[in-house]
mmCIF file of C-alpha atoms in Angstrom:
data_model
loop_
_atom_site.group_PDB
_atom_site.id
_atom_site.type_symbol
_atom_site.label_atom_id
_atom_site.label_comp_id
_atom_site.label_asym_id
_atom_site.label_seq_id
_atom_site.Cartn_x
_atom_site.Cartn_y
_atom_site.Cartn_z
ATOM 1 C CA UNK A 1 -5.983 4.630 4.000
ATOM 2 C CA UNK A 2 -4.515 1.130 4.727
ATOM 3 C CA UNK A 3 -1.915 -0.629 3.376
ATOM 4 C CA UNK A 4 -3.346 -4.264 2.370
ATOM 5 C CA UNK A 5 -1.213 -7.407 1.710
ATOM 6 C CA UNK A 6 -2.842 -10.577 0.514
ATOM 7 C CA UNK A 7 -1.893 -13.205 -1.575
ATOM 8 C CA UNK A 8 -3.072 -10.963 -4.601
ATOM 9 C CA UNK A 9 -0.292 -8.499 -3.934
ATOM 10 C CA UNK A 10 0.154 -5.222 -1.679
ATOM 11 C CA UNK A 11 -2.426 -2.267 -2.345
ATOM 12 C CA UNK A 12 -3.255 1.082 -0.628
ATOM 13 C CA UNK A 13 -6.652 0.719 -0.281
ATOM 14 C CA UNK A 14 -9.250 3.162 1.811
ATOM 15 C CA UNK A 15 -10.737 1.363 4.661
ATOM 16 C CA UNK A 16 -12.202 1.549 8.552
ATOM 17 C CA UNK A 17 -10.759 -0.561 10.752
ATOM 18 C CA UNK A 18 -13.438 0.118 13.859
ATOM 19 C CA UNK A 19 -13.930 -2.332 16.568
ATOM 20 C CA UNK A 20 -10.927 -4.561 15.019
ATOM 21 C CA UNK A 21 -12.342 -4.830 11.493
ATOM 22 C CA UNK A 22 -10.911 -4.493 8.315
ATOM 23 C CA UNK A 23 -14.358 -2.450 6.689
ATOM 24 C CA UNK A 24 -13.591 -1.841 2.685
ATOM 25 C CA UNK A 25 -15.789 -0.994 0.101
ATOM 26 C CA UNK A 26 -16.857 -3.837 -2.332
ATOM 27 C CA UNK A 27 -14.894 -2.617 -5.037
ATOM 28 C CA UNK A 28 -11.517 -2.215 -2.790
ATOM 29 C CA UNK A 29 -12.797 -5.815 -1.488
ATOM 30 C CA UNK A 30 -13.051 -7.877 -4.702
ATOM 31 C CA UNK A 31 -9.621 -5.561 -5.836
ATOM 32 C CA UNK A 32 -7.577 -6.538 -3.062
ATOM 33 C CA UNK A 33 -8.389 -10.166 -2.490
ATOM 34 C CA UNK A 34 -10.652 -11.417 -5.592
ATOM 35 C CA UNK A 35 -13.544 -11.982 -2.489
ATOM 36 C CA UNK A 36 -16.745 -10.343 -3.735
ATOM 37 C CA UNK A 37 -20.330 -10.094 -1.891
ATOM 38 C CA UNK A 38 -23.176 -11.582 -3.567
ATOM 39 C CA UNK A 39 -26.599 -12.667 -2.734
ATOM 40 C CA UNK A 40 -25.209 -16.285 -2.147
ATOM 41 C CA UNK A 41 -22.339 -14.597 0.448
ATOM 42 C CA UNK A 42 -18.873 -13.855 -0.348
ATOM 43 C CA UNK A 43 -17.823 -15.303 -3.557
ATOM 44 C CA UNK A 44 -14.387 -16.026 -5.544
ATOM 45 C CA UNK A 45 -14.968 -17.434 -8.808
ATOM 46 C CA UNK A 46 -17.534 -20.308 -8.452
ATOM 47 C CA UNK A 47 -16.997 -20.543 -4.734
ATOM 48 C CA UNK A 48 -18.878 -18.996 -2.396
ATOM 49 C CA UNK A 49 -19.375 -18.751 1.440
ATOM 50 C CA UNK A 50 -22.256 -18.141 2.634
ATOM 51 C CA UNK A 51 -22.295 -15.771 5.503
ATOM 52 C CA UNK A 52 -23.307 -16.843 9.192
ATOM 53 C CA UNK A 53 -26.760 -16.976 9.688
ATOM 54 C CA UNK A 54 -27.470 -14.126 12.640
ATOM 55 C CA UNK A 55 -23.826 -12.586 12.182
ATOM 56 C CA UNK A 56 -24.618 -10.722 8.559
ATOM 57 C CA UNK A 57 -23.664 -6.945 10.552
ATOM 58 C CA UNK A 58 -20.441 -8.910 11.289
ATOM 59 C CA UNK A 59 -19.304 -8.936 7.668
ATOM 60 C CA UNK A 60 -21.381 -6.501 6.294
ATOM 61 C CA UNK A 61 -22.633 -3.201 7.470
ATOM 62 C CA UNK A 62 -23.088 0.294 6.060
ATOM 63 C CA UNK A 63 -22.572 -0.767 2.275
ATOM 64 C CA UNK A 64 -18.885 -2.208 3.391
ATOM 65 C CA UNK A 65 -17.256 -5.463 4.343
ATOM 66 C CA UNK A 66 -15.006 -6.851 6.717
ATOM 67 C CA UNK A 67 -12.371 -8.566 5.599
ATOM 68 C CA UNK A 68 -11.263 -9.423 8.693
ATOM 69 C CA UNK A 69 -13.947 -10.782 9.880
ATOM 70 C CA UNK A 70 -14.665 -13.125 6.638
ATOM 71 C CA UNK A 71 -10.914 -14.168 7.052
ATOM 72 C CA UNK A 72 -11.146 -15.030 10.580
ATOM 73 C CA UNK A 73 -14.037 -17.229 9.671
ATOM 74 C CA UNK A 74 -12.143 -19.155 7.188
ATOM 75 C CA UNK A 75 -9.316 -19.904 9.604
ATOM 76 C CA UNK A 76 -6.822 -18.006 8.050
ATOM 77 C CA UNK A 77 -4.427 -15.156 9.462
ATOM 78 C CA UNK A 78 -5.624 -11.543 9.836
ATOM 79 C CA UNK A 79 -2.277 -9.659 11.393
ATOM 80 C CA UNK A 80 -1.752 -5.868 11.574
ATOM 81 C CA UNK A 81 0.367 -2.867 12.792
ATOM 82 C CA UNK A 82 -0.493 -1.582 16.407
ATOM 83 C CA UNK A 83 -1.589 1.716 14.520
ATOM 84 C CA UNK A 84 -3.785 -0.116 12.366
ATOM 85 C CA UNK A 85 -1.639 1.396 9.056
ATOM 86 C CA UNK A 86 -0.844 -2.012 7.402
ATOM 87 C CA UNK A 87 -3.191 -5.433 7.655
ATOM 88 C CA UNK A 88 -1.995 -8.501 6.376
ATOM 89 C CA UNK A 89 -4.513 -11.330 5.152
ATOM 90 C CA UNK A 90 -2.651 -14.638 4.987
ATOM 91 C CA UNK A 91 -3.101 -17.634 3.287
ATOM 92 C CA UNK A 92 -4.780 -20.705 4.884
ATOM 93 C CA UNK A 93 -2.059 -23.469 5.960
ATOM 94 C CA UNK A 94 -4.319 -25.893 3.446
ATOM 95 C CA UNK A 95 -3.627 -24.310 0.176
ATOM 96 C CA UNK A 96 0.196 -23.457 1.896
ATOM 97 C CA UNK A 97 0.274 -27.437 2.236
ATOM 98 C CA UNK A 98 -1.251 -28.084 -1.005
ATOM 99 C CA UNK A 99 0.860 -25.809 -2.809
ATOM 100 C CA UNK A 100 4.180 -27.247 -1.202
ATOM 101 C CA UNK A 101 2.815 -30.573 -1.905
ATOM 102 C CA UNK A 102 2.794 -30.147 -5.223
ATOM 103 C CA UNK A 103 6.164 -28.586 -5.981
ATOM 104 C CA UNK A 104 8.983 -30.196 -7.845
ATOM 105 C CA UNK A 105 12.811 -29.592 -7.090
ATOM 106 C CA UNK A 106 14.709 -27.954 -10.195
ATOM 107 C CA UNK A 107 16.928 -30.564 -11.542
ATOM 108 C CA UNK A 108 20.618 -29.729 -11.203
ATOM 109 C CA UNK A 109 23.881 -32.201 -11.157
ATOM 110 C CA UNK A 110 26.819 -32.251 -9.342
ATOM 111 C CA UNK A 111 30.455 -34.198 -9.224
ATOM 112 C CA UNK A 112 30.512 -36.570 -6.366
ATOM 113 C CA UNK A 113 34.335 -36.879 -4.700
ATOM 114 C CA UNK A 114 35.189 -39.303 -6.842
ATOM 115 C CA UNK A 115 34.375 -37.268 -10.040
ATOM 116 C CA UNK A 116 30.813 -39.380 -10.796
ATOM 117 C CA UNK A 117 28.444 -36.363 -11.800
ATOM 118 C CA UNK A 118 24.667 -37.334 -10.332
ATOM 119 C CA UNK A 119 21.305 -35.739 -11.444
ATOM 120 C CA UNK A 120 18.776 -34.907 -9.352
ATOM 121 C CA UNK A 121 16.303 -36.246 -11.803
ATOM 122 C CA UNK A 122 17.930 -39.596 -11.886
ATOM 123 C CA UNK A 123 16.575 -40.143 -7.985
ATOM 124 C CA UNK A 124 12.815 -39.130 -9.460
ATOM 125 C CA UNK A 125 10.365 -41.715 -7.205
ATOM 126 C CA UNK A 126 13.187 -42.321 -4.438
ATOM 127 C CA UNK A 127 13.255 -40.328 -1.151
ATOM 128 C CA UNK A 128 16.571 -38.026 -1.439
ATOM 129 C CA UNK A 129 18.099 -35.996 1.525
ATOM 130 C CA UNK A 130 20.119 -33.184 0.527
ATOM 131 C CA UNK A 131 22.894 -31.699 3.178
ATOM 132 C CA UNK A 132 24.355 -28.319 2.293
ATOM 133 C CA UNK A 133 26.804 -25.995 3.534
ATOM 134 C CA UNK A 134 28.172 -23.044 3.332
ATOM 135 C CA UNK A 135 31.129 -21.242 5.078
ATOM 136 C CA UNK A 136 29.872 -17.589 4.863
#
Protein backbone atom coordinates (compact mmCIF):
# COMPACT_ATOMS: atom_id res chain seq x y z
CA UNK A 1 0.00 0.00 0.00
CA UNK A 2 0.92 3.59 -1.08
CA UNK A 3 -0.17 6.68 -0.08
CA UNK A 4 -1.21 8.70 -3.41
CA UNK A 5 -1.62 12.52 -3.67
CA UNK A 6 -2.88 14.07 -6.86
CA UNK A 7 -4.82 16.86 -7.65
CA UNK A 8 -7.98 14.58 -7.01
CA UNK A 9 -7.14 14.34 -3.34
CA UNK A 10 -4.93 11.90 -1.07
CA UNK A 11 -5.87 8.03 -1.20
CA UNK A 12 -4.30 4.79 0.15
CA UNK A 13 -4.23 2.94 -2.74
CA UNK A 14 -2.42 -0.73 -3.35
CA UNK A 15 0.33 -0.44 -5.78
CA UNK A 16 4.08 -1.77 -7.01
CA UNK A 17 6.44 0.62 -7.31
CA UNK A 18 9.30 -1.78 -9.14
CA UNK A 19 12.01 -0.36 -11.19
CA UNK A 20 10.77 3.35 -10.16
CA UNK A 21 7.14 2.93 -11.25
CA UNK A 22 4.09 3.77 -9.76
CA UNK A 23 2.13 0.15 -11.09
CA UNK A 24 -1.80 0.43 -9.90
CA UNK A 25 -4.58 -1.42 -10.95
CA UNK A 26 -7.03 0.31 -13.44
CA UNK A 27 -9.59 0.76 -11.00
CA UNK A 28 -7.08 2.39 -8.24
CA UNK A 29 -5.81 4.31 -11.55
CA UNK A 30 -8.98 5.99 -12.86
CA UNK A 31 -9.88 6.39 -8.69
CA UNK A 32 -6.92 8.23 -7.85
CA UNK A 33 -6.34 10.52 -10.77
CA UNK A 34 -9.59 10.30 -13.16
CA UNK A 35 -6.73 8.74 -15.92
CA UNK A 36 -8.28 5.56 -17.33
CA UNK A 37 -6.74 3.01 -20.07
CA UNK A 38 -8.62 2.52 -23.13
CA UNK A 39 -8.05 1.19 -26.52
CA UNK A 40 -7.27 4.84 -27.72
CA UNK A 41 -4.48 5.12 -24.57
CA UNK A 42 -5.00 6.75 -21.36
CA UNK A 43 -8.08 8.75 -21.28
CA UNK A 44 -9.76 11.59 -18.95
CA UNK A 45 -13.03 12.55 -20.11
CA UNK A 46 -12.82 13.18 -23.92
CA UNK A 47 -9.07 13.44 -23.84
CA UNK A 48 -6.93 10.90 -24.46
CA UNK A 49 -3.15 10.13 -24.90
CA UNK A 50 -2.22 7.79 -26.83
CA UNK A 51 0.58 5.71 -25.53
CA UNK A 52 4.20 5.67 -27.17
CA UNK A 53 4.41 3.59 -29.98
CA UNK A 54 7.22 0.72 -28.90
CA UNK A 55 7.04 1.81 -25.08
CA UNK A 56 3.32 0.12 -24.34
CA UNK A 57 5.30 -2.38 -21.35
CA UNK A 58 6.35 1.10 -20.10
CA UNK A 59 2.84 2.08 -19.04
CA UNK A 60 1.24 -1.02 -19.07
CA UNK A 61 2.24 -4.45 -18.05
CA UNK A 62 0.72 -7.37 -16.15
CA UNK A 63 -2.99 -5.96 -16.21
CA UNK A 64 -1.53 -2.62 -14.30
CA UNK A 65 -0.38 0.87 -15.11
CA UNK A 66 2.21 3.18 -14.34
CA UNK A 67 1.35 6.24 -13.30
CA UNK A 68 4.54 7.38 -13.13
CA UNK A 69 5.53 6.69 -16.13
CA UNK A 70 2.29 8.30 -17.98
CA UNK A 71 3.04 11.41 -15.73
CA UNK A 72 6.56 11.70 -16.63
CA UNK A 73 5.46 11.69 -20.21
CA UNK A 74 3.19 14.54 -19.81
CA UNK A 75 5.84 16.71 -18.20
CA UNK A 76 4.46 16.88 -14.99
CA UNK A 77 6.01 16.04 -11.41
CA UNK A 78 6.20 12.45 -10.11
CA UNK A 79 7.99 12.95 -6.41
CA UNK A 80 8.13 10.30 -3.64
CA UNK A 81 9.45 9.19 -0.18
CA UNK A 82 12.96 7.40 -0.24
CA UNK A 83 10.91 4.27 1.07
CA UNK A 84 8.62 4.49 -1.68
CA UNK A 85 5.47 4.87 1.11
CA UNK A 86 3.97 8.14 -0.31
CA UNK A 87 4.10 9.34 -4.29
CA UNK A 88 2.99 12.57 -5.20
CA UNK A 89 1.62 13.30 -8.87
CA UNK A 90 1.69 17.05 -9.47
CA UNK A 91 0.02 19.23 -11.61
CA UNK A 92 1.54 20.48 -14.91
CA UNK A 93 2.90 24.25 -14.57
CA UNK A 94 0.26 24.92 -17.72
CA UNK A 95 -2.97 24.34 -16.02
CA UNK A 96 -0.96 25.92 -12.60
CA UNK A 97 -0.53 29.06 -15.04
CA UNK A 98 -3.87 28.84 -16.46
CA UNK A 99 -5.54 28.50 -13.30
CA UNK A 100 -3.63 31.57 -11.69
CA UNK A 101 -4.37 33.37 -14.80
CA UNK A 102 -7.69 33.25 -14.38
CA UNK A 103 -8.20 34.18 -10.73
CA UNK A 104 -9.78 37.31 -9.44
CA UNK A 105 -8.72 39.16 -6.12
CA UNK A 106 -11.69 39.28 -3.46
CA UNK A 107 -12.79 42.79 -3.29
CA UNK A 108 -12.17 44.40 0.09
CA UNK A 109 -11.79 48.35 1.09
CA UNK A 110 -9.74 50.09 3.26
CA UNK A 111 -9.27 53.86 4.87
CA UNK A 112 -6.37 55.55 3.29
CA UNK A 113 -4.38 58.04 5.99
CA UNK A 114 -6.39 60.62 5.26
CA UNK A 115 -9.69 58.74 6.06
CA UNK A 116 -10.70 58.24 2.00
CA UNK A 117 -11.96 54.48 2.09
CA UNK A 118 -10.79 52.79 -1.54
CA UNK A 119 -12.22 49.54 -3.11
CA UNK A 120 -10.36 47.17 -4.67
CA UNK A 121 -12.98 46.85 -7.31
CA UNK A 122 -12.85 50.49 -8.12
CA UNK A 123 -9.07 49.80 -9.72
CA UNK A 124 -10.87 46.78 -11.95
CA UNK A 125 -8.78 47.13 -15.59
CA UNK A 126 -5.77 49.16 -13.91
CA UNK A 127 -2.53 47.41 -12.78
CA UNK A 128 -2.59 47.69 -8.74
CA UNK A 129 0.44 46.85 -6.44
CA UNK A 130 -0.44 45.98 -3.06
CA UNK A 131 2.40 46.35 -0.10
CA UNK A 132 1.56 44.68 3.19
CA UNK A 133 2.95 44.30 6.49
CA UNK A 134 2.80 42.86 9.40
CA UNK A 135 4.75 43.16 12.74
CA UNK A 136 4.35 39.54 14.05
Amino acid sequence: MVWLLSDTGVREVAASTEGGGLWLSPEDMAAATGWEMKPEGLCQGEVCVPVPAGRTEEFAAGGKINAAAFWRHMGWPVAHGDNGVAWLLGEGADARRSALESLDAPDFTLPDLAGVEHSLSAQRGKKVFLATWASW
